XYZ file of C-alpha atoms in Angstrom:
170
model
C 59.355 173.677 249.862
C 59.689 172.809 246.360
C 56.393 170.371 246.372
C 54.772 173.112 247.687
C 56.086 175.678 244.816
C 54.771 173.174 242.311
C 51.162 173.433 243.085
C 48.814 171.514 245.125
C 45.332 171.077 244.493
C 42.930 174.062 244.949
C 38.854 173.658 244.123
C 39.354 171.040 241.816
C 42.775 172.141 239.764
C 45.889 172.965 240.224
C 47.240 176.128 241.951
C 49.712 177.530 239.761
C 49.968 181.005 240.627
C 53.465 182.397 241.821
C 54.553 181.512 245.228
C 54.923 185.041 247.000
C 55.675 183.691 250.590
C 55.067 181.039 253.067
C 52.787 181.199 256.173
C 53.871 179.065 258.996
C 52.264 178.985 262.057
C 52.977 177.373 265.833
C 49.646 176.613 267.751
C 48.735 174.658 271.175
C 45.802 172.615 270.762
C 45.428 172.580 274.779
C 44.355 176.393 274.394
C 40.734 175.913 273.483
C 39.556 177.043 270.347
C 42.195 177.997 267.926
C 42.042 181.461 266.832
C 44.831 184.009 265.855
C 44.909 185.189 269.462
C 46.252 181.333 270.253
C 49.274 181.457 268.032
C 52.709 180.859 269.705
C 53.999 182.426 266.367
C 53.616 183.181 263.295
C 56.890 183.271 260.181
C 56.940 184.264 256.936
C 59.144 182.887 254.480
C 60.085 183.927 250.872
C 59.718 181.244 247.733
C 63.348 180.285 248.580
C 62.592 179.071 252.257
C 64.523 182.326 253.647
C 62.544 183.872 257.043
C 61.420 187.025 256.062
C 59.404 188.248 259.392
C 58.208 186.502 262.392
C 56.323 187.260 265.410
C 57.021 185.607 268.715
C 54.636 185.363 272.355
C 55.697 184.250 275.251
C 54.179 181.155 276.763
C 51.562 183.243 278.253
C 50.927 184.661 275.032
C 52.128 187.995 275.745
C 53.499 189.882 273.154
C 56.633 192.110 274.270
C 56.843 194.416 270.895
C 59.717 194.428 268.118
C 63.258 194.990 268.728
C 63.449 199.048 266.568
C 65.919 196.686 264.050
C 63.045 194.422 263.437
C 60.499 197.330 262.001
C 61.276 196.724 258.527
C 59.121 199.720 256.984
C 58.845 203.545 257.775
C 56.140 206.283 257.476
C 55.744 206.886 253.815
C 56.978 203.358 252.762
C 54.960 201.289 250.250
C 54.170 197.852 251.142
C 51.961 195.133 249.834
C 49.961 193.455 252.452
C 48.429 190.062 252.246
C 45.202 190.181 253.851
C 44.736 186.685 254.996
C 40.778 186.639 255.412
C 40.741 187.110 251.303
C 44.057 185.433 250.530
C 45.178 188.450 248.130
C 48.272 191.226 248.178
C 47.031 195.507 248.174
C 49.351 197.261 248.198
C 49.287 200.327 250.508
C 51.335 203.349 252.172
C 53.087 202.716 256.075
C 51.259 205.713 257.800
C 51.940 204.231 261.763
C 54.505 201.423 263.340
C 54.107 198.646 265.098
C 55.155 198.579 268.954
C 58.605 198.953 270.085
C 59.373 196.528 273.218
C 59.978 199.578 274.712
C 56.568 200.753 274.091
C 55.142 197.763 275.014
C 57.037 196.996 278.808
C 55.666 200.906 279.328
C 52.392 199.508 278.748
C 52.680 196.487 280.862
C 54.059 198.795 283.462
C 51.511 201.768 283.310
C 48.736 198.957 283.282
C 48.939 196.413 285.701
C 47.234 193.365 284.440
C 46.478 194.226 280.972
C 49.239 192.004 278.760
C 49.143 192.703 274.248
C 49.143 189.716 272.863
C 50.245 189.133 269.009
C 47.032 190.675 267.477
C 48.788 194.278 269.196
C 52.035 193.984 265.968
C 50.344 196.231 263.833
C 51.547 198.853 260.700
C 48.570 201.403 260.046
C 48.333 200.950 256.388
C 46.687 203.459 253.898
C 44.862 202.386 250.789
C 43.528 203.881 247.754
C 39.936 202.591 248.101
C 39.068 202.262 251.596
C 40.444 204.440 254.268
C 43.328 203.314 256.354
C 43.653 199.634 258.502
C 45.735 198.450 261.120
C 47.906 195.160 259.561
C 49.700 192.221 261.174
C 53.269 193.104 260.696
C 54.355 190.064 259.566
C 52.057 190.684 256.518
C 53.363 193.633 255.258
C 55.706 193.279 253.089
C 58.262 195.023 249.960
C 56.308 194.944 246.771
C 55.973 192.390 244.611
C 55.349 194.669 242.170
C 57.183 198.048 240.580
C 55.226 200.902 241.404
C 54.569 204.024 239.531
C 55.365 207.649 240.254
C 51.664 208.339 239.519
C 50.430 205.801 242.187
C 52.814 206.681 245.028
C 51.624 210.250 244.613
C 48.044 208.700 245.438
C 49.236 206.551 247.935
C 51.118 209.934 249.783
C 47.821 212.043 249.089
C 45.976 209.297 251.279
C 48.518 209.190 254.271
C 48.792 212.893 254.098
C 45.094 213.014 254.675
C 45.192 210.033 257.424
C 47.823 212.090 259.203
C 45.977 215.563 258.809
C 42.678 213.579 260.456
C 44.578 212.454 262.848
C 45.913 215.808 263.819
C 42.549 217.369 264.386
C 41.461 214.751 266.845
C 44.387 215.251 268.755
């Protein structure tokens, strides 16, 4: 760990931004291609090696949901999420949990067949300039940042107007 907080070399320097967390990830090669969807699991640790979150399949690579004690954010919560196609932090609004395992053995039960695999841990996240997206748990996180009054009143105006579009449609 403390190699890695030291820098490593990154398009010919050195790295030597601030170590927010570490991604760790378990894969079988025997799968095929390896793609998210082939992850045994995926942990997140802070700068100081501590596990922060973690998802977990089964060796089928079903996903079963979160305990409730493991859904570290509620509606209304501010979060930074690292979005790990552009390897940056945005911070954002909670405006829908991920699965409970309840949820998810109701699913399993009302359809036969159809198993949610680790792509299905998802927060709905609101942002202030584009809409709302559904996040991988593990990457949401407590901000890094303080935020101001001003931009949490943003953030609520945008997850008050995700949850009034969402009431229209039903």
């Amino acid at each position: 760990m403390e190699k890695a907080k030291q820098g490593f070399p990154l398009n010919g320097g050195l790295y030597t931004k601030e170590v927010l967390f570490f991604i760790v990830t378990e894969i079988n090669f025997d799968q095929g291609d390896i793609d998210w969807i082939n992850f045994n699991s995926v942990r997140i640790y802070n700068p100081e090696g501590k596990l922060v979150d973690y998802i977990d399949c089964d060796a089928e690579k079903t996903y079963h949901g979160r305990p409730s004690v493991r859904i570290k954010f509620h509606i209304g919560d501010i979060v930074d999420v690292f979005d790990y196609f552009e390897n940056k932090t945005k911070l954002g609004i909670v405006a829908k949990l991920p699965y409970t395992e309840e949820e998810v053995a109701k699913f399993h039960r009302d359809n036969d067949g159809i198993k949610l695999t680790m792509d299905n841990d998802k927060y709905v996240i609101c942002f202030l300039d584009n809409g709302y997206k559904q996040v991988t748990a593990v990457f949401v996180m407590t901000p890094f940042k303080k935020v101001t009054k001003a931009l949490w009143q943003k953030l609520k105006a945008k997850l008050e107007l995700y949850q009034r579009s969402k009431n229209k449609r039903g």
